[in-house]
mmCIF file of C-alpha atoms in Angstrom:
data_model
loop_
_atom_site.group_PDB
_atom_site.id
_atom_site.type_symbol
_atom_site.label_atom_id
_atom_site.label_comp_id
_atom_site.label_asym_id
_atom_site.label_seq_id
_atom_site.Cartn_x
_atom_site.Cartn_y
_atom_site.Cartn_z
ATOM 1 C CA ASP A 130 79.448 141.062 -39.239
ATOM 2 C CA ILE A 131 76.613 140.906 -41.752
ATOM 3 C CA GLN A 132 73.254 141.714 -40.181
ATOM 4 C CA MET A 133 70.086 140.002 -41.399
ATOM 5 C CA THR A 134 66.691 141.629 -40.923
ATOM 6 C CA GLN A 135 63.448 139.777 -41.529
ATOM 7 C CA SER A 136 59.989 141.218 -42.023
ATOM 8 C CA PRO A 137 57.403 140.895 -40.797
ATOM 9 C CA SER A 138 58.172 139.538 -37.320
ATOM 10 C CA THR A 139 54.761 137.888 -37.141
ATOM 11 C CA LEU A 140 52.312 137.036 -39.847
ATOM 12 C CA SER A 141 48.805 135.633 -39.769
ATOM 13 C CA ALA A 142 47.310 134.133 -42.915
ATOM 14 C CA SER A 143 44.577 131.755 -44.032
ATOM 15 C CA ILE A 144 44.804 128.337 -45.597
ATOM 16 C CA GLY A 145 45.383 128.709 -49.321
ATOM 17 C CA ASP A 146 46.895 132.202 -49.048
ATOM 18 C CA ARG A 147 50.103 133.165 -50.804
ATOM 19 C CA VAL A 148 52.577 134.252 -48.122
ATOM 20 C CA THR A 149 55.841 136.154 -48.567
ATOM 21 C CA ILE A 150 58.555 136.758 -45.975
ATOM 22 C CA THR A 151 61.399 139.170 -46.683
ATOM 23 C CA CYS A 152 65.005 139.055 -45.512
ATOM 24 C CA ARG A 153 67.450 141.911 -46.003
ATOM 25 C CA ALA A 154 71.224 141.745 -45.595
ATOM 26 C CA SER A 155 73.325 144.681 -44.389
ATOM 27 C CA GLN A 156 75.697 144.131 -47.333
ATOM 28 C CA SER A 157 75.659 142.070 -50.492
ATOM 29 C CA ILE A 158 75.767 138.314 -49.929
ATOM 30 C CA SER A 159 75.274 137.303 -53.584
ATOM 31 C CA VAL A 160 73.006 134.243 -53.329
ATOM 32 C CA TRP A 161 74.467 132.755 -50.141
ATOM 33 C CA LEU A 162 71.171 132.664 -48.293
ATOM 34 C CA ALA A 163 69.163 129.846 -46.747
ATOM 35 C CA TRP A 164 65.711 129.572 -45.238
ATOM 36 C CA TYR A 165 64.780 127.296 -42.335
ATOM 37 C CA GLN A 166 61.502 126.267 -40.765
ATOM 38 C CA GLN A 167 61.289 125.593 -37.036
ATOM 39 C CA LYS A 168 58.229 124.294 -35.221
ATOM 40 C CA PRO A 169 57.909 124.620 -31.423
ATOM 41 C CA GLY A 170 60.171 122.192 -29.603
ATOM 42 C CA LYS A 171 61.610 120.913 -32.873
ATOM 43 C CA VAL A 172 64.897 121.175 -34.703
ATOM 44 C CA PRO A 173 65.257 123.670 -37.577
ATOM 45 C CA LYS A 174 64.691 122.225 -41.039
ATOM 46 C CA LEU A 175 66.496 123.487 -44.140
ATOM 47 C CA LEU A 176 63.997 124.563 -46.806
ATOM 48 C CA ILE A 177 65.930 126.640 -49.339
ATOM 49 C CA TYR A 178 69.635 127.108 -50.060
ATOM 50 C CA GLU A 179 71.541 129.374 -52.416
ATOM 51 C CA ALA A 180 68.544 131.720 -52.310
ATOM 52 C CA SER A 181 66.301 129.701 -54.589
ATOM 53 C CA TYR A 182 67.164 126.000 -54.544
ATOM 54 C CA LEU A 183 64.668 123.700 -52.840
ATOM 55 C CA GLN A 184 66.207 121.242 -50.385
ATOM 56 C CA SER A 185 65.349 117.612 -51.131
ATOM 57 C CA GLY A 186 61.990 116.555 -49.704
ATOM 58 C CA VAL A 187 60.622 120.067 -49.239
ATOM 59 C CA PRO A 188 57.186 120.655 -50.777
ATOM 60 C CA SER A 189 57.168 122.625 -54.011
ATOM 61 C CA ARG A 190 54.815 125.255 -52.558
ATOM 62 C CA PHE A 191 57.933 126.739 -50.930
ATOM 63 C CA GLY A 192 60.018 129.011 -53.113
ATOM 64 C CA GLY A 193 62.903 131.412 -52.634
ATOM 65 C CA GLY A 194 64.209 134.356 -54.595
ATOM 66 C CA GLY A 195 66.477 137.345 -54.558
ATOM 67 C CA SER A 196 70.147 138.192 -54.654
ATOM 68 C CA GLY A 197 72.484 140.791 -53.272
ATOM 69 C CA THR A 198 70.757 142.236 -50.232
ATOM 70 C CA GLU A 199 67.078 141.418 -50.631
ATOM 71 C CA PHE A 200 65.513 137.980 -50.512
ATOM 72 C CA THR A 201 62.080 136.408 -50.231
ATOM 73 C CA LEU A 202 60.561 133.158 -49.069
ATOM 74 C CA THR A 203 57.175 132.490 -50.635
ATOM 75 C CA ILE A 204 54.622 129.849 -49.755
ATOM 76 C CA SER A 205 52.345 129.639 -52.766
ATOM 77 C CA SER A 206 49.332 128.090 -51.012
ATOM 78 C CA LEU A 207 49.476 128.023 -47.227
ATOM 79 C CA GLN A 208 48.798 124.677 -45.560
ATOM 80 C CA PRO A 209 48.020 123.922 -41.882
ATOM 81 C CA ASP A 210 51.418 122.233 -41.470
ATOM 82 C CA ASP A 211 53.192 125.479 -42.395
ATOM 83 C CA SER A 212 52.531 127.099 -39.021
ATOM 84 C CA ALA A 213 56.061 127.674 -37.721
ATOM 85 C CA THR A 214 58.831 130.209 -37.295
ATOM 86 C CA TYR A 215 60.966 130.861 -40.359
ATOM 87 C CA PHE A 216 64.580 132.023 -40.250
ATOM 88 C CA CYS A 217 66.854 133.261 -42.987
ATOM 89 C CA GLN A 218 70.620 132.757 -42.738
ATOM 90 C CA GLN A 219 73.536 134.166 -44.679
ATOM 91 C CA TYR A 220 76.496 131.852 -45.062
ATOM 92 C CA THR A 221 79.168 133.736 -46.959
ATOM 93 C CA ALA A 222 82.465 131.899 -46.936
ATOM 94 C CA HIS A 223 84.689 134.480 -45.253
ATOM 95 C CA SER A 224 82.547 135.833 -42.441
ATOM 96 C CA PRO A 225 80.606 134.498 -39.458
ATOM 97 C CA TYR A 226 77.251 133.095 -40.508
ATOM 98 C CA THR A 227 74.257 135.067 -39.226
ATOM 99 C CA PHE A 228 70.533 134.412 -38.923
ATOM 100 C CA GLY A 229 67.602 136.748 -39.164
ATOM 101 C CA GLN A 230 65.515 137.231 -36.046
ATOM 102 C CA GLY A 231 62.720 134.987 -37.307
ATOM 103 C CA THR A 232 59.165 135.352 -38.636
ATOM 104 C CA LYS A 233 56.387 133.600 -36.761
ATOM 105 C CA LEU A 234 53.702 132.430 -39.171
ATOM 106 C CA GLU A 235 50.282 131.684 -37.707
ATOM 107 C CA ILE A 236 47.288 130.186 -39.426
ATOM 108 C CA LYS A 237 44.039 132.146 -39.026
ATOM 109 C CA GLU B 437 68.688 106.251 -40.049
ATOM 110 C CA MET B 438 70.937 109.268 -40.183
ATOM 111 C CA GLU B 439 71.384 110.870 -36.808
ATOM 112 C CA LEU B 440 73.480 113.421 -34.945
ATOM 113 C CA VAL B 441 73.413 113.178 -31.156
ATOM 114 C CA GLU B 442 74.819 115.784 -28.802
ATOM 115 C CA PHE B 443 76.122 115.111 -25.278
ATOM 116 C CA GLY B 444 77.618 117.079 -22.446
ATOM 117 C CA GLY B 445 75.167 119.832 -21.618
ATOM 118 C CA GLY B 446 74.275 120.730 -18.078
ATOM 119 C CA LEU B 447 74.248 123.379 -15.379
ATOM 120 C CA VAL B 448 77.479 125.285 -14.784
ATOM 121 C CA GLN B 449 78.389 128.392 -12.834
ATOM 122 C CA PRO B 450 79.554 131.555 -14.567
ATOM 123 C CA GLY B 451 83.245 131.269 -15.330
ATOM 124 C CA GLY B 452 83.034 127.496 -15.556
ATOM 125 C CA SER B 453 83.683 125.098 -18.434
ATOM 126 C CA LEU B 454 81.818 122.428 -20.357
ATOM 127 C CA ARG B 455 82.722 120.184 -23.250
ATOM 128 C CA LEU B 456 79.993 119.289 -25.710
ATOM 129 C CA SER B 457 80.249 116.265 -27.971
ATOM 130 C CA CYS B 458 78.336 115.301 -31.077
ATOM 131 C CA ALA B 459 78.329 111.786 -32.495
ATOM 132 C CA GLY B 460 77.118 110.800 -35.935
ATOM 133 C CA SER B 461 75.481 107.499 -36.785
ATOM 134 C CA GLY B 462 74.341 106.490 -40.224
ATOM 135 C CA ILE B 463 75.619 109.830 -41.408
ATOM 136 C CA THR B 464 78.959 110.643 -42.932
ATOM 137 C CA PHE B 465 80.423 113.878 -41.782
ATOM 138 C CA SER B 466 84.103 113.265 -42.341
ATOM 139 C CA THR B 467 83.908 114.989 -45.734
ATOM 140 C CA TYR B 468 81.786 117.902 -44.549
ATOM 141 C CA TRP B 469 82.284 121.122 -42.667
ATOM 142 C CA MET B 470 80.489 120.883 -39.304
ATOM 143 C CA SER B 471 78.909 123.605 -37.194
ATOM 144 C CA TRP B 472 77.563 124.374 -33.757
ATOM 145 C CA VAL B 473 74.429 126.534 -33.616
ATOM 146 C CA ARG B 474 72.700 127.687 -30.433
ATOM 147 C CA GLN B 475 69.300 128.970 -29.422
ATOM 148 C CA ALA B 476 68.708 130.834 -26.188
ATOM 149 C CA PRO B 477 65.367 130.166 -24.450
ATOM 150 C CA GLY B 478 62.559 131.690 -26.477
ATOM 151 C CA LYS B 479 65.006 133.349 -28.871
ATOM 152 C CA GLY B 480 66.269 132.930 -32.397
ATOM 153 C CA LEU B 481 69.150 130.927 -33.838
ATOM 154 C CA GLU B 482 72.793 131.931 -33.501
ATOM 155 C CA TRP B 483 75.582 130.241 -35.430
ATOM 156 C CA VAL B 484 78.514 129.652 -33.042
ATOM 157 C CA ALA B 485 81.400 128.036 -34.907
ATOM 158 C CA ASN B 486 82.355 125.703 -37.711
ATOM 159 C CA ILE B 487 85.313 123.547 -38.694
ATOM 160 C CA ASN B 488 86.599 122.105 -41.930
ATOM 161 C CA GLN B 489 86.992 118.480 -42.856
ATOM 162 C CA ASP B 490 90.464 117.929 -41.388
ATOM 163 C CA GLY B 491 90.123 120.312 -38.451
ATOM 164 C CA THR B 492 92.677 122.837 -39.694
ATOM 165 C CA ASP B 493 90.298 125.732 -40.435
ATOM 166 C CA LYS B 494 87.903 127.133 -37.833
ATOM 167 C CA TYR B 495 85.566 130.097 -37.626
ATOM 168 C CA TYR B 496 83.768 131.581 -34.616
ATOM 169 C CA VAL B 497 81.132 134.178 -33.877
ATOM 170 C CA ASP B 498 82.735 137.182 -32.164
ATOM 171 C CA SER B 499 80.937 136.610 -28.850
ATOM 172 C CA VAL B 500 82.647 133.241 -28.251
ATOM 173 C CA ARG B 501 86.006 133.703 -29.954
ATOM 174 C CA GLY B 502 88.793 133.119 -27.420
ATOM 175 C CA ARG B 503 86.464 131.266 -25.026
ATOM 176 C CA PHE B 504 85.130 128.384 -27.143
ATOM 177 C CA THR B 505 87.133 125.876 -29.194
ATOM 178 C CA ILE B 506 85.659 123.656 -31.878
ATOM 179 C CA SER B 507 87.403 120.410 -32.789
ATOM 180 C CA ARG B 508 86.657 117.076 -34.383
ATOM 181 C CA ASN B 509 87.811 113.464 -34.530
ATOM 182 C CA THR B 510 87.150 112.262 -38.036
ATOM 183 C CA ALA B 511 88.014 108.632 -37.267
ATOM 184 C CA GLU B 512 85.353 108.601 -34.549
ATOM 185 C CA ASN B 513 82.821 110.655 -36.540
ATOM 186 C CA SER B 514 82.689 113.097 -33.658
ATOM 187 C CA LEU B 515 82.530 116.856 -33.182
ATOM 188 C CA TYR B 516 83.336 118.788 -30.022
ATOM 189 C CA LEU B 517 82.875 122.228 -28.501
ATOM 190 C CA GLN B 518 85.057 123.155 -25.538
ATOM 191 C CA MET B 519 83.396 126.042 -23.733
ATOM 192 C CA ASP B 520 85.452 127.988 -21.187
ATOM 193 C CA SER B 521 84.795 131.184 -19.220
ATOM 194 C CA LEU B 522 81.077 130.601 -19.600
ATOM 195 C CA ARG B 523 78.687 133.500 -19.178
ATOM 196 C CA VAL B 524 75.002 133.669 -18.293
ATOM 197 C CA GLU B 525 74.313 134.746 -21.868
ATOM 198 C CA ASP B 526 75.740 131.439 -23.159
ATOM 199 C CA THR B 527 72.645 129.682 -21.783
ATOM 200 C CA ALA B 528 71.014 127.944 -24.755
ATOM 201 C CA ILE B 529 70.244 124.750 -26.577
ATOM 202 C CA TYR B 530 73.375 123.842 -28.533
ATOM 203 C CA TYR B 531 72.850 122.042 -31.821
ATOM 204 C CA CYS B 532 75.417 120.129 -33.814
ATOM 205 C CA ALA B 533 74.777 120.542 -37.542
ATOM 206 C CA ARG B 534 76.297 119.324 -40.771
ATOM 207 C CA ASP B 535 77.122 121.906 -43.443
ATOM 208 C CA ARG B 536 75.805 120.595 -46.731
ATOM 209 C CA GLY B 537 78.118 119.872 -49.670
ATOM 210 C CA SER B 538 80.495 116.933 -49.372
ATOM 211 C CA GLY B 539 84.137 117.814 -49.923
ATOM 212 C CA GLY B 540 83.294 121.442 -50.379
ATOM 213 C CA SER B 541 84.729 124.661 -49.104
ATOM 214 C CA ARG B 542 83.218 126.811 -46.372
ATOM 215 C CA GLY B 543 79.968 128.549 -47.154
ATOM 216 C CA GLN B 544 77.107 126.098 -46.873
ATOM 217 C CA PRO B 545 73.913 125.981 -44.804
ATOM 218 C CA HIS B 546 73.069 123.180 -42.406
ATOM 219 C CA ASP B 547 71.233 120.160 -43.798
ATOM 220 C CA TYR B 548 71.274 117.803 -40.802
ATOM 221 C CA TRP B 549 70.820 118.812 -37.175
ATOM 222 C CA GLY B 550 71.028 116.990 -33.879
ATOM 223 C CA GLN B 551 68.291 117.301 -31.275
ATOM 224 C CA GLY B 552 70.406 119.619 -29.177
ATOM 225 C CA THR B 553 71.853 119.644 -25.675
ATOM 226 C CA VAL B 554 70.886 122.226 -23.065
ATOM 227 C CA VAL B 555 73.547 124.384 -21.444
ATOM 228 C CA THR B 556 72.519 126.502 -18.470
ATOM 229 C CA VAL B 557 74.961 128.996 -16.979
ATOM 230 C CA SER B 558 73.750 130.200 -13.617
ATOM 231 C CA SER B 559 74.956 130.734 -10.097
#
């Protein structure tokens, strides 16, 4: 199976900061990568699909990039509502889907 | 309002069985792949299984293959997960989720999620 590794595991940043989370795949997944946001006690929310496409309704301060084995989720200007855990997921067509272990983002 | 609602969770002993159901209202999932995703207490997300539009193609994570069976009833807009030979490590919230991309092939992330149903495997 394809392993997904996120870094960092936890991150603390201030309002207005630019924040970047990295996700690495154990083998090439082209652009078949998604990012989700999950707040405590809530259901995961799809933010980004196909590495860089913004899901409908997601604020434009969220952006995704990368291809192959290295990907990033960037929040251009951190807002209080962005405190959450973020997960990447690979969804290649011919293998089990796998998630990264998560990055907990805290607001200073 | 578009909604997915899961049913059937509960407490079961190791080696036991449960059948989870997911019903859609205000949401079409007959033309979509559908998935089950789980989250153990305090842990991350784990994709469990998915199924194509007509129920003829199914994929599973290695840890449940041979024990869990995903199925669907398109006419009833319902999704199921039959869980047999349950283990303590299967304890989790189980989410039903729609794979985005109507009419598409496998290989899509999950754009709609239910609220989840809790499965606890313990003696």
